[in-house]
Coordinates of N, CA and C in Angstrom, one line a residue:
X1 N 15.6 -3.8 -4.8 CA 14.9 -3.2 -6.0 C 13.9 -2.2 -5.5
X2 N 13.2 -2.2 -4.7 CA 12.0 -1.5 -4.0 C 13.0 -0.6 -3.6
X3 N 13.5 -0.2 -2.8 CA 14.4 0.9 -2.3 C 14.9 1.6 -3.6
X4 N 15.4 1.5 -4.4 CA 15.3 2.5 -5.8 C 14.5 3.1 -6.1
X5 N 13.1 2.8 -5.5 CA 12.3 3.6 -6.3 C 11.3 2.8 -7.1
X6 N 11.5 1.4 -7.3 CA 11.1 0.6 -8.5 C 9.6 -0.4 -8.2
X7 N 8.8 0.5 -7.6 CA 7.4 -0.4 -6.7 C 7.1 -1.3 -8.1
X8 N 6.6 -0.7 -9.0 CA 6.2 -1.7 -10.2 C 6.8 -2.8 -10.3
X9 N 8.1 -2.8 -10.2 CA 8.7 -3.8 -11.0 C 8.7 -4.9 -9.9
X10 N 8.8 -4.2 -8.4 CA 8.7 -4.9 -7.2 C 7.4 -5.8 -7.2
X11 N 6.0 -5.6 -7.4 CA 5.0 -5.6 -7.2 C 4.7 -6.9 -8.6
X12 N 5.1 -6.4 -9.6 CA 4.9 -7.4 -10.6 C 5.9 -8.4 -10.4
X13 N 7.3 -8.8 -9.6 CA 7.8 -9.8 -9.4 C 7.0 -10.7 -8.6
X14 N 6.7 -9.9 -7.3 CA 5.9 -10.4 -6.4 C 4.8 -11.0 -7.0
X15 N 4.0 -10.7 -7.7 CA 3.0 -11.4 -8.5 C 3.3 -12.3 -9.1
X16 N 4.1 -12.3 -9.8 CA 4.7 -13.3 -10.9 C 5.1 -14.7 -10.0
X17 N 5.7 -14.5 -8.6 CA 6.3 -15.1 -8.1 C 4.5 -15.9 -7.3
X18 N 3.9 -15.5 -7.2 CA 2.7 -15.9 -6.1 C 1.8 -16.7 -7.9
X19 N 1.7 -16.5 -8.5 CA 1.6 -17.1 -9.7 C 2.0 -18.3 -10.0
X20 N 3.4 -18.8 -9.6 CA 3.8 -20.0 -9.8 C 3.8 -21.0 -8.3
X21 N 2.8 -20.0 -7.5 CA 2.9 -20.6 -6.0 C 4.2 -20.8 -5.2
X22 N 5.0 -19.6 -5.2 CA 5.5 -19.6 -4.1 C 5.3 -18.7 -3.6
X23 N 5.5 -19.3 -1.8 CA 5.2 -18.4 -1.1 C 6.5 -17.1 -0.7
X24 N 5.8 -15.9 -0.6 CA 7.0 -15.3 0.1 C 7.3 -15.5 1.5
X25 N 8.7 -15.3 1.7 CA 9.0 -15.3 3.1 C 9.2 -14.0 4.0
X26 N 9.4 -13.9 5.4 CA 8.9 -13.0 5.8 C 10.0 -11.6 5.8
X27 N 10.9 -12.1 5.6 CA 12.5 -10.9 4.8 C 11.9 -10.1 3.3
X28 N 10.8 -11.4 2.5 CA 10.7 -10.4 1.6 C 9.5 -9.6 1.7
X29 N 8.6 -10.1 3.0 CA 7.4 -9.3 3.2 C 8.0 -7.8 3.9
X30 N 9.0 -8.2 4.8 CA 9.8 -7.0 5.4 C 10.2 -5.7 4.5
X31 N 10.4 -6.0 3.6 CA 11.4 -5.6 2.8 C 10.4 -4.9 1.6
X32 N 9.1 -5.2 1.3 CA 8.5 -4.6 0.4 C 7.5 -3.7 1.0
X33 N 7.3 -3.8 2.5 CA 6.5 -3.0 3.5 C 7.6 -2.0 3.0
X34 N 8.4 -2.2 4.2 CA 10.0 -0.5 3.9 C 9.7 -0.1 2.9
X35 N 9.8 -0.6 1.4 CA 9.8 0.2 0.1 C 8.5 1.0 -0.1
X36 N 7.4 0.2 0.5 CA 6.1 1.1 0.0 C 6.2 2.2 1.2
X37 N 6.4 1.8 2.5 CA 6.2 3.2 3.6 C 7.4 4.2 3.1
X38 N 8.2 3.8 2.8 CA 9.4 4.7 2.5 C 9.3 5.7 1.0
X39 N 8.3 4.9 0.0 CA 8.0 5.5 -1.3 C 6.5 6.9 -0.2
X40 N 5.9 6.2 0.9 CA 4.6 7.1 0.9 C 3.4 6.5 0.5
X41 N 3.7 5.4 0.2 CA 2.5 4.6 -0.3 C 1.9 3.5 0.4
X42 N 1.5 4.2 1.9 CA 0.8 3.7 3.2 C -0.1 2.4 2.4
X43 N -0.8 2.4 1.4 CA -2.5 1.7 1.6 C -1.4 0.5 1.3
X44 N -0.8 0.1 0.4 CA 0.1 -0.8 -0.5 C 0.7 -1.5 0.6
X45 N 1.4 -0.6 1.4 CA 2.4 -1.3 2.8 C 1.1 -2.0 4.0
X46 N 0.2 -1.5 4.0 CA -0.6 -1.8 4.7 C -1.2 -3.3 4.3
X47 N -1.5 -3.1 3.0 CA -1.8 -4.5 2.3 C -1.3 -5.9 2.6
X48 N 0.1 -5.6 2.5 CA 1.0 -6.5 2.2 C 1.2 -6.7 3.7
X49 N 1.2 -6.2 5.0 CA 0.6 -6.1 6.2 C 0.3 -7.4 7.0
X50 N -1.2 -6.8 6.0 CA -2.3 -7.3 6.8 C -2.1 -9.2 5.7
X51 N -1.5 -9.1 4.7 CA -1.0 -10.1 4.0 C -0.2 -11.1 4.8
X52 N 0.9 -10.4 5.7 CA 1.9 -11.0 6.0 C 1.2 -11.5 7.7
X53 N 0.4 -10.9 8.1 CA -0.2 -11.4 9.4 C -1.0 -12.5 9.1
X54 N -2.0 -13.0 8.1 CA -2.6 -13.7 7.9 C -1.9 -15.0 7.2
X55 N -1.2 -15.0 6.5 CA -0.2 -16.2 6.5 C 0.9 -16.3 8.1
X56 N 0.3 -15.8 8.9 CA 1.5 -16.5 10.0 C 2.3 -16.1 10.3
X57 N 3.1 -15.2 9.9 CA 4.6 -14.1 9.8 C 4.1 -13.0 11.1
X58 N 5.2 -13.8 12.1 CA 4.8 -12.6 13.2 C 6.2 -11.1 12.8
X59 N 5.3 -9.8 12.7 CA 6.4 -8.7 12.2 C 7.1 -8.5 12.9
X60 N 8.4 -7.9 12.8 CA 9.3 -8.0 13.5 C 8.9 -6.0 14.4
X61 N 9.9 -5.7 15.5 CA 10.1 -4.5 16.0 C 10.1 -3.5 15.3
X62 N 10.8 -3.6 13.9 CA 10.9 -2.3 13.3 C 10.3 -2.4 12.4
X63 N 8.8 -3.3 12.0 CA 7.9 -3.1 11.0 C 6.7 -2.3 11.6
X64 N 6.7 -3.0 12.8 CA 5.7 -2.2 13.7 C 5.7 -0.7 14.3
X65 N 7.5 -0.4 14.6 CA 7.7 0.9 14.6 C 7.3 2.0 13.5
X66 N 7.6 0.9 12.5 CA 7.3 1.9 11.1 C 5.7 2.1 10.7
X67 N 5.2 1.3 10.8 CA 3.8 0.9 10.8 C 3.0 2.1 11.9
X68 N 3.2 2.0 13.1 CA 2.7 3.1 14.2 C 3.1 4.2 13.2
X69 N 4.6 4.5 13.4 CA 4.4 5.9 13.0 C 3.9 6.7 11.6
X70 N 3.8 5.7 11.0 CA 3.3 6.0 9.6 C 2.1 6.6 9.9
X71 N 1.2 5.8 10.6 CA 0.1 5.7 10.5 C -0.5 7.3 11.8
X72 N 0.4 7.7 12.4 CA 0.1 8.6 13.2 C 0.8 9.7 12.2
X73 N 1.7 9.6 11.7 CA 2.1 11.0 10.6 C 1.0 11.5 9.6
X74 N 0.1 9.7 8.9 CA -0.7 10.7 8.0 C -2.0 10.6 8.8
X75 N -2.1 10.9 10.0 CA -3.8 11.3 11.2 C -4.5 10.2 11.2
X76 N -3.9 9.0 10.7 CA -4.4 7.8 12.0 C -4.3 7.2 12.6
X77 N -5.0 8.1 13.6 CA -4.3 8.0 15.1 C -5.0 6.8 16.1
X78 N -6.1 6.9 15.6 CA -7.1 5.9 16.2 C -6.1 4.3 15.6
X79 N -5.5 4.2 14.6 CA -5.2 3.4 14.0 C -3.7 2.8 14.4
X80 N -3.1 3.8 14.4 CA -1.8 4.6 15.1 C -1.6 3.7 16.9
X81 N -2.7 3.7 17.4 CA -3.1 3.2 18.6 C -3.4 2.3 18.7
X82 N -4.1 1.3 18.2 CA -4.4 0.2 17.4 C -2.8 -0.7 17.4
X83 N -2.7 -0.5 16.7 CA -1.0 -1.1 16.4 C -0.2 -0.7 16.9
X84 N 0.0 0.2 17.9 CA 0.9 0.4 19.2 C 0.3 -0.7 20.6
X85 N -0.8 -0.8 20.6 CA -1.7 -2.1 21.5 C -0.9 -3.1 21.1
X86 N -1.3 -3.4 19.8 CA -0.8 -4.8 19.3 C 0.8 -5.6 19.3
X87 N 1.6 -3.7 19.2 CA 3.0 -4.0 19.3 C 3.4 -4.2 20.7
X88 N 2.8 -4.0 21.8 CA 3.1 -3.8 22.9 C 2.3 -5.5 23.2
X89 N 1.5 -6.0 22.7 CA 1.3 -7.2 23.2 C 1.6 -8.3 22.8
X90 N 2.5 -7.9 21.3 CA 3.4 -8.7 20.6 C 5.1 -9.0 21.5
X91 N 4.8 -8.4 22.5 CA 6.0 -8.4 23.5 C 7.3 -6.9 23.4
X92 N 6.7 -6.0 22.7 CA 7.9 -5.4 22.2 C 7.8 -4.1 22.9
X93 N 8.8 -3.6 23.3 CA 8.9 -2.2 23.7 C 9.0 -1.1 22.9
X94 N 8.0 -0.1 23.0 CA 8.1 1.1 22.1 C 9.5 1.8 22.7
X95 N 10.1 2.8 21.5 CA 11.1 3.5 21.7 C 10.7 4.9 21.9
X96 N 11.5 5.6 22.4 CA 10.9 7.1 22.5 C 11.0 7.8 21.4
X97 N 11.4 7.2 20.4 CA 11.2 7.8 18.7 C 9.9 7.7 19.0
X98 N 9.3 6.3 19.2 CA 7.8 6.1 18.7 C 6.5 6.6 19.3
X99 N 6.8 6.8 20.9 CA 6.3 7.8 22.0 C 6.2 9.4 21.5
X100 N 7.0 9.6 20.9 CA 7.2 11.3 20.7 C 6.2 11.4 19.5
X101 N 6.5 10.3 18.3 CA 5.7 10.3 17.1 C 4.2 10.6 17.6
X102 N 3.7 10.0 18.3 CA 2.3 9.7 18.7 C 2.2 10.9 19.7
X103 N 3.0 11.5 20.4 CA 3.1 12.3 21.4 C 2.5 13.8 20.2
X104 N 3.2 13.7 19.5 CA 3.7 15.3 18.7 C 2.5 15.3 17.4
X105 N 1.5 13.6 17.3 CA 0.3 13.9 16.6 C -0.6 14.2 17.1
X106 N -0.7 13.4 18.3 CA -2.0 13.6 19.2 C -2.2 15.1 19.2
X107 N -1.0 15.9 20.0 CA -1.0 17.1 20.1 C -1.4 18.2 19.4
X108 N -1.3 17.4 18.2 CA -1.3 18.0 16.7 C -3.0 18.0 16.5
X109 N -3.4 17.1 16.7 CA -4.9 16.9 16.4 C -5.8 17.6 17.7
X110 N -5.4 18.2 18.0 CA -6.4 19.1 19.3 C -6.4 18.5 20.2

């Protein structure tokens, strides 16, 4: 549903569903991050994040890939760094997609 385009309707299930106390699980926290980074709507994906860390859901490789580079595309880079730390001590190896991302902002910022 999120991948169409459809954050509202995504956002108000999600609610609806945390209203009757259930919890989500971590496919559908996966899965609503991608829709908001993919719509551009960093603060939203970030939310739901920092949501999904604090219930216990360790993120997987490609939430954190997406997450770095988001976060160095729109110049937070200090932040960007931050969660490349984190991903790196979550056990996971960055990719040279995600080296270049960080490589080609830094560069970018003087």
């Amino acid at each position: 549903m999120g991948k169409d385009g459809r954050l509202d309707t995504l956002m108000k299930l999600y609610m609806e569903m945390q209203g009757y106390s259930f919890r989500p699980s971590a496919p559908m926290y996966v899965s609503m991050i991608e829709s908001y980074v993919k719509a551009g709507k960093l603060d939203a994906a970030l939310r739901l994040w920092d949501e999904m860390k604090r219930v216990d859901f360790r993120p997987n490789f490609g939430l954190y890939t997406m997450i770095v580079e988001s976060h160095a595309k729109s110049g937070k880079l200090d932040t960007a760094m931050s969660t490349f730390t984190d991903m790196e001590k979550a056990g996971f190896l960055p990719t040279s997609s995600t080296y270049s991302c960080l490589l080609e902002m830094h560069a970018a910022s003087g």
